[in-house]
PDB file of C-alpha atoms in Angstrom:
ATOM      1  CA  UNK A 630      12.317  -3.420 -13.035  1.00 40.00           C
ATOM      2  CA  UNK A 631      15.388  -3.487 -10.734  1.00 43.00           C
ATOM      3  CA  UNK A 632      13.654  -5.965  -8.432  1.00 46.00           C
ATOM      4  CA  UNK A 633      12.890  -8.191 -11.407  1.00 44.00           C
ATOM      5  CA  UNK A 634      16.494  -8.070 -12.620  1.00 46.00           C
ATOM      6  CA  UNK A 635      17.772  -8.885  -9.126  1.00 52.00           C
ATOM      7  CA  UNK A 636      15.187 -11.627  -8.661  1.00 55.00           C
ATOM      8  CA  UNK A 637      15.974 -13.198 -12.006  1.00 62.00           C
ATOM      9  CA  UNK A 638      19.625 -12.301 -12.530  1.00 67.00           C
ATOM     10  CA  UNK A 639      20.269 -15.753 -13.988  1.00 74.00           C
ATOM     11  CA  UNK A 640      17.522 -15.346 -16.550  1.00 73.00           C
ATOM     12  CA  UNK A 641      16.273 -18.861 -15.740  1.00 77.00           C
ATOM     13  CA  UNK A 642      13.634 -18.126 -13.075  1.00 71.00           C
ATOM     14  CA  UNK A 643      10.007 -17.822 -14.143  1.00 72.00           C
ATOM     15  CA  UNK A 644       8.370 -14.405 -13.859  1.00 71.00           C
ATOM     16  CA  UNK A 645       7.263 -13.653 -10.333  1.00 65.00           C
ATOM     17  CA  UNK A 646       3.669 -12.932  -9.545  1.00 69.00           C
ATOM     18  CA  UNK A 647       3.142 -10.726  -6.491  1.00 63.00           C
ATOM     19  CA  UNK A 648      -0.368 -12.120  -6.123  1.00 64.00           C
ATOM     20  CA  UNK A 649       1.012 -15.645  -5.858  1.00 69.00           C
ATOM     21  CA  UNK A 650       3.961 -14.723  -3.638  1.00 67.00           C
ATOM     22  CA  UNK A 651       2.113 -12.226  -1.409  1.00 64.00           C
ATOM     23  CA  UNK A 652       2.099 -13.243   2.243  1.00 71.00           C
ATOM     24  CA  UNK A 653      -0.558 -11.637   4.410  1.00 74.00           C
ATOM     25  CA  UNK A 654       0.952  -9.815   7.370  1.00 81.00           C
ATOM     26  CA  UNK A 655       0.634  -6.607   9.394  1.00 79.00           C
ATOM     27  CA  UNK A 656       2.186  -4.578   6.562  1.00 78.00           C
ATOM     28  CA  UNK A 657      -0.419  -4.146   3.788  1.00 71.00           C
ATOM     29  CA  UNK A 658       2.373  -4.109   1.186  1.00 68.00           C
ATOM     30  CA  UNK A 659       3.546  -7.531   2.289  1.00 72.00           C
ATOM     31  CA  UNK A 660       6.398  -8.676   4.497  1.00 77.00           C
ATOM     32  CA  UNK A 661       8.445 -10.728   2.057  1.00 74.00           C
ATOM     33  CA  UNK A 662       9.528 -14.301   2.654  1.00 73.00           C
ATOM     34  CA  UNK A 663      11.582 -16.188   5.237  1.00 72.00           C
ATOM     35  CA  UNK A 664      12.753 -15.221   8.736  1.00 75.00           C
ATOM     36  CA  UNK A 665      13.129 -11.524   7.846  1.00 78.00           C
ATOM     37  CA  UNK A 666       9.448 -11.471   6.902  1.00 82.00           C
ATOM     38  CA  UNK A 667       8.468 -12.753  10.340  1.00 86.00           C
ATOM     39  CA  UNK A 668      10.617 -10.119  12.053  1.00 87.00           C
ATOM     40  CA  UNK A 669       9.116  -7.349   9.912  1.00 85.00           C
ATOM     41  CA  UNK A 670       5.602  -8.665  10.607  1.00 89.00           C
ATOM     42  CA  UNK A 671       6.190  -8.539  14.365  1.00 90.00           C
ATOM     43  CA  UNK A 672       7.711  -5.074  14.102  1.00 88.00           C
ATOM     44  CA  UNK A 673       4.722  -3.879  12.065  1.00 87.00           C
ATOM     45  CA  UNK A 674       2.478  -5.185  14.854  1.00 90.00           C
ATOM     46  CA  UNK A 675       4.386  -3.581  17.726  1.00 89.00           C
ATOM     47  CA  UNK A 676       6.354  -0.539  16.604  1.00 85.00           C
ATOM     48  CA  UNK A 677       5.295   0.802  13.229  1.00 80.00           C
ATOM     49  CA  UNK A 678       1.796   2.071  12.613  1.00 74.00           C
ATOM     50  CA  UNK A 679       1.020   1.065   9.033  1.00 74.00           C
ATOM     51  CA  UNK A 680      -2.482   2.494   8.808  1.00 71.00           C
ATOM     52  CA  UNK A 681      -3.243   2.278   5.136  1.00 72.00           C
ATOM     53  CA  UNK A 682      -4.985  -0.054   2.767  1.00 76.00           C
ATOM     54  CA  UNK A 683      -4.241  -1.023  -0.818  1.00 77.00           C
ATOM     55  CA  UNK A 684      -6.720  -1.242  -3.690  1.00 82.00           C
ATOM     56  CA  UNK A 685      -4.644  -2.099  -6.813  1.00 82.00           C
ATOM     57  CA  UNK A 686      -6.099   0.935  -8.580  1.00 85.00           C
ATOM     58  CA  UNK A 687      -4.060   3.765  -7.064  1.00 79.00           C
ATOM     59  CA  UNK A 688      -1.175   1.517  -5.995  1.00 74.00           C
ATOM     60  CA  UNK A 689       0.647  -1.603  -7.235  1.00 71.00           C
ATOM     61  CA  UNK A 690      -0.367  -3.852  -4.338  1.00 71.00           C
ATOM     62  CA  UNK A 691      -3.085  -6.487  -4.155  1.00 71.00           C
ATOM     63  CA  UNK A 692      -6.450  -5.154  -2.978  1.00 78.00           C
ATOM     64  CA  UNK A 693      -6.343  -5.406   0.784  1.00 76.00           C
ATOM     65  CA  UNK A 694      -8.809  -3.631   3.009  1.00 80.00           C
ATOM     66  CA  UNK A 695      -7.056  -3.570   6.363  1.00 81.00           C
ATOM     67  CA  UNK A 696      -8.845  -1.383   8.921  1.00 86.00           C
ATOM     68  CA  UNK A 697      -7.401  -0.903  12.394  1.00 86.00           C
ATOM     69  CA  UNK A 698      -9.730  -3.514  13.911  1.00 90.00           C
ATOM     70  CA  UNK A 699      -8.542  -6.168  11.421  1.00 89.00           C
ATOM     71  CA  UNK A 700      -4.874  -5.297  12.094  1.00 89.00           C
ATOM     72  CA  UNK A 701      -5.499  -5.497  15.843  1.00 92.00           C
ATOM     73  CA  UNK A 702      -7.132  -8.916  15.460  1.00 93.00           C
ATOM     74  CA  UNK A 703      -4.364 -10.172  13.144  1.00 91.00           C
ATOM     75  CA  UNK A 704      -1.543  -9.053  15.464  1.00 93.00           C
ATOM     76  CA  UNK A 705      -3.141 -10.510  18.542  1.00 96.00           C
ATOM     77  CA  UNK A 706      -3.947 -13.805  16.831  1.00 96.00           C
ATOM     78  CA  UNK A 707      -0.509 -14.105  15.222  1.00 94.00           C
ATOM     79  CA  UNK A 708       1.805 -12.675  17.900  1.00 95.00           C
ATOM     80  CA  UNK A 709      -0.266 -12.192  21.034  1.00 96.00           C
ATOM     81  CA  UNK A 710       0.320  -8.422  20.885  1.00 95.00           C
ATOM     82  CA  UNK A 711      -1.786  -5.368  20.116  1.00 93.00           C
ATOM     83  CA  UNK A 712      -0.543  -2.605  17.802  1.00 90.00           C
ATOM     84  CA  UNK A 713       0.793   0.482  19.585  1.00 87.00           C
ATOM     85  CA  UNK A 714       0.007   3.398  17.261  1.00 82.00           C
ATOM     86  CA  UNK A 715       1.966   5.924  19.329  1.00 80.00           C
ATOM     87  CA  UNK A 716       5.113   3.806  19.822  1.00 82.00           C
ATOM     88  CA  UNK A 717       7.301   5.522  17.199  1.00 75.00           C
ATOM     89  CA  UNK A 718       6.274   8.998  18.267  1.00 72.00           C
ATOM     90  CA  UNK A 719       6.782   8.208  21.943  1.00 76.00           C
ATOM     91  CA  UNK A 720      10.144   6.522  21.513  1.00 76.00           C
ATOM     92  CA  UNK A 721      11.701   8.686  18.821  1.00 71.00           C
ATOM     93  CA  UNK A 722      10.418  12.209  19.289  1.00 66.00           C
ATOM     94  CA  UNK A 723       7.425  12.454  21.544  1.00 65.00           C
ATOM     95  CA  UNK A 724       6.450  15.967  22.532  1.00 63.00           C
ATOM     96  CA  UNK A 725      10.060  17.157  22.542  1.00 71.00           C
ATOM     97  CA  UNK A 726      10.646  17.216  18.792  1.00 78.00           C
ATOM     98  CA  UNK A 727      10.024  20.967  18.802  1.00 72.00           C
ATOM     99  CA  UNK A 728      13.195  21.304  20.901  1.00 78.00           C
ATOM    100  CA  UNK A 729      15.219  19.894  17.973  1.00 85.00           C
ATOM    101  CA  UNK A 730      16.479  21.941  15.036  1.00 90.00           C
ATOM    102  CA  UNK A 731      17.632  21.584  11.451  1.00 95.00           C
ATOM    103  CA  UNK A 732      15.670  18.560  10.369  1.00 93.00           C
ATOM    104  CA  UNK A 733      13.990  18.088   7.013  1.00 95.00           C
ATOM    105  CA  UNK A 734      11.105  15.595   6.966  1.00 92.00           C
ATOM    106  CA  UNK A 735      10.477  14.612   3.343  1.00 94.00           C
ATOM    107  CA  UNK A 736       7.513  12.481   2.344  1.00 93.00           C
ATOM    108  CA  UNK A 737       6.273  11.433  -1.081  1.00 91.00           C
ATOM    109  CA  UNK A 738       2.517  11.255  -1.451  1.00 88.00           C
ATOM    110  CA  UNK A 739       2.902   7.835  -3.137  1.00 85.00           C
ATOM    111  CA  UNK A 740       4.917   6.492  -0.212  1.00 83.00           C
ATOM    112  CA  UNK A 741       2.841   4.202   1.967  1.00 75.00           C
ATOM    113  CA  UNK A 742       4.986   5.309   4.919  1.00 75.00           C
ATOM    114  CA  UNK A 743       3.984   8.964   4.532  1.00 80.00           C
ATOM    115  CA  UNK A 744       1.028   8.518   6.876  1.00 74.00           C
ATOM    116  CA  UNK A 745       3.478   8.088   9.755  1.00 73.00           C
ATOM    117  CA  UNK A 746       5.657  11.015   8.707  1.00 81.00           C
ATOM    118  CA  UNK A 747       5.820  14.651   9.731  1.00 85.00           C
ATOM    119  CA  UNK A 748       3.691  16.353   7.106  1.00 89.00           C
ATOM    120  CA  UNK A 749       3.781  19.995   8.178  1.00 91.00           C
ATOM    121  CA  UNK A 750       6.467  22.359   9.422  1.00 93.00           C
ATOM    122  CA  UNK A 751       6.922  22.178  13.176  1.00 88.00           C
ATOM    123  CA  UNK A 752       9.116  25.306  13.331  1.00 89.00           C
ATOM    124  CA  UNK A 753      11.283  27.399  11.054  1.00 91.00           C
ATOM    125  CA  UNK A 754      14.032  24.741  11.227  1.00 92.00           C
ATOM    126  CA  UNK A 755      11.868  21.606  11.399  1.00 92.00           C
ATOM    127  CA  UNK A 756      10.679  21.583   7.826  1.00 95.00           C
ATOM    128  CA  UNK A 757       8.270  19.237   6.066  1.00 95.00           C
ATOM    129  CA  UNK A 758       8.794  18.769   2.331  1.00 96.00           C
ATOM    130  CA  UNK A 759       5.900  17.047   0.589  1.00 94.00           C
ATOM    131  CA  UNK A 760       6.719  15.525  -2.778  1.00 94.00           C
ATOM    132  CA  UNK A 761       3.722  15.202  -5.099  1.00 92.00           C
ATOM    133  CA  UNK A 762       4.184  12.017  -7.141  1.00 88.00           C
ATOM    134  CA  UNK A 763       7.068  10.993  -4.917  1.00 88.00           C
ATOM    135  CA  UNK A 764       7.695   7.446  -3.745  1.00 84.00           C
ATOM    136  CA  UNK A 765       9.639   6.160  -0.752  1.00 83.00           C
ATOM    137  CA  UNK A 766      12.934   8.136  -0.510  1.00 85.00           C
ATOM    138  CA  UNK A 767      12.660   9.252  -4.145  1.00 88.00           C
ATOM    139  CA  UNK A 768      14.009  12.694  -3.322  1.00 91.00           C
ATOM    140  CA  UNK A 769      17.015  11.122  -1.579  1.00 90.00           C
ATOM    141  CA  UNK A 770      18.047   9.027  -4.559  1.00 89.00           C
ATOM    142  CA  UNK A 771      20.287  10.142  -7.367  1.00 89.00           C
ATOM    143  CA  UNK A 772      18.634  12.222 -10.040  1.00 91.00           C
ATOM    144  CA  UNK A 773      17.201  10.499 -13.092  1.00 91.00           C
ATOM    145  CA  UNK A 774      15.823  11.978 -16.332  1.00 93.00           C
ATOM    146  CA  UNK A 775      12.425  10.442 -15.557  1.00 90.00           C
ATOM    147  CA  UNK A 776      12.165  12.187 -12.154  1.00 92.00           C
ATOM    148  CA  UNK A 777       8.943  14.175 -11.896  1.00 92.00           C
ATOM    149  CA  UNK A 778       9.404  17.967 -11.603  1.00 95.00           C
ATOM    150  CA  UNK A 779       8.122  17.802  -8.001  1.00 95.00           C
ATOM    151  CA  UNK A 780      11.072  15.630  -7.002  1.00 95.00           C
ATOM    152  CA  UNK A 781      13.554  18.004  -8.642  1.00 96.00           C
ATOM    153  CA  UNK A 782      11.873  20.892  -6.807  1.00 96.00           C
ATOM    154  CA  UNK A 783      12.041  18.998  -3.485  1.00 96.00           C
ATOM    155  CA  UNK A 784      15.759  18.285  -3.924  1.00 96.00           C
ATOM    156  CA  UNK A 785      16.362  21.938  -4.736  1.00 96.00           C
ATOM    157  CA  UNK A 786      14.359  23.057  -1.690  1.00 97.00           C
ATOM    158  CA  UNK A 787      16.214  20.598   0.568  1.00 96.00           C
ATOM    159  CA  UNK A 788      19.614  21.757  -0.757  1.00 96.00           C
ATOM    160  CA  UNK A 789      18.659  25.426  -0.240  1.00 97.00           C
ATOM    161  CA  UNK A 790      17.505  24.751   3.327  1.00 97.00           C
ATOM    162  CA  UNK A 791      20.723  22.907   4.209  1.00 97.00           C
ATOM    163  CA  UNK A 792      22.839  25.612   2.520  1.00 97.00           C
ATOM    164  CA  UNK A 793      21.081  28.242   4.669  1.00 96.00           C
ATOM    165  CA  UNK A 794      21.742  26.204   7.846  1.00 96.00           C
ATOM    166  CA  UNK A 795      25.437  25.949   7.013  1.00 96.00           C
ATOM    167  CA  UNK A 796      25.638  29.685   6.276  1.00 95.00           C
ATOM    168  CA  UNK A 797      23.883  30.568   9.526  1.00 93.00           C
ATOM    169  CA  UNK A 798      26.194  28.265  11.521  1.00 92.00           C
ATOM    170  CA  UNK A 799      29.240  29.808   9.831  1.00 90.00           C
ATOM    171  CA  UNK A 800      28.033  33.335  10.610  1.00 91.00           C
ATOM    172  CA  UNK A 801      27.614  32.436  14.274  1.00 88.00           C
ATOM    173  CA  UNK A 802      31.215  31.215  14.476  1.00 84.00           C
ATOM    174  CA  UNK A 803      32.684  34.492  13.271  1.00 74.00           C
TER     175      UNK A 803
END
């Protein structure tokens, strides 16, 4: 709804049809339009491993089978590059993530990005919070009466974890 209001804030534009506007790219959910779309498409081919498909039954996107071989072919044909599935992991945490502390990795099971997320606890202070029925960043948004109970529970869990970290840090300072 918000996208529709933003798209048609004047009230004069015709309704948009994602099937008509959809631009095939390395992101199965679409890359948008214009120069930003091209940049996102290249990034999806080189840095971000978007290994999911859409079917228009369990998601809102056009049916798009997009196995790894098809993505590889598309990226090479379009940009002359091959996808690098390990790029994010290598460049942002690699094998040293366990040396970090006090990080909450939250992922909604309806979020197409969840496949690239940390989905299980890595240590007592590297915590994965899985949100059943949660979309992209839903637990990080302001609360809404229509929030599913799982999102309210995730927010409560995240607040408790952070509160414990702050208490522990305060106790160490004394």
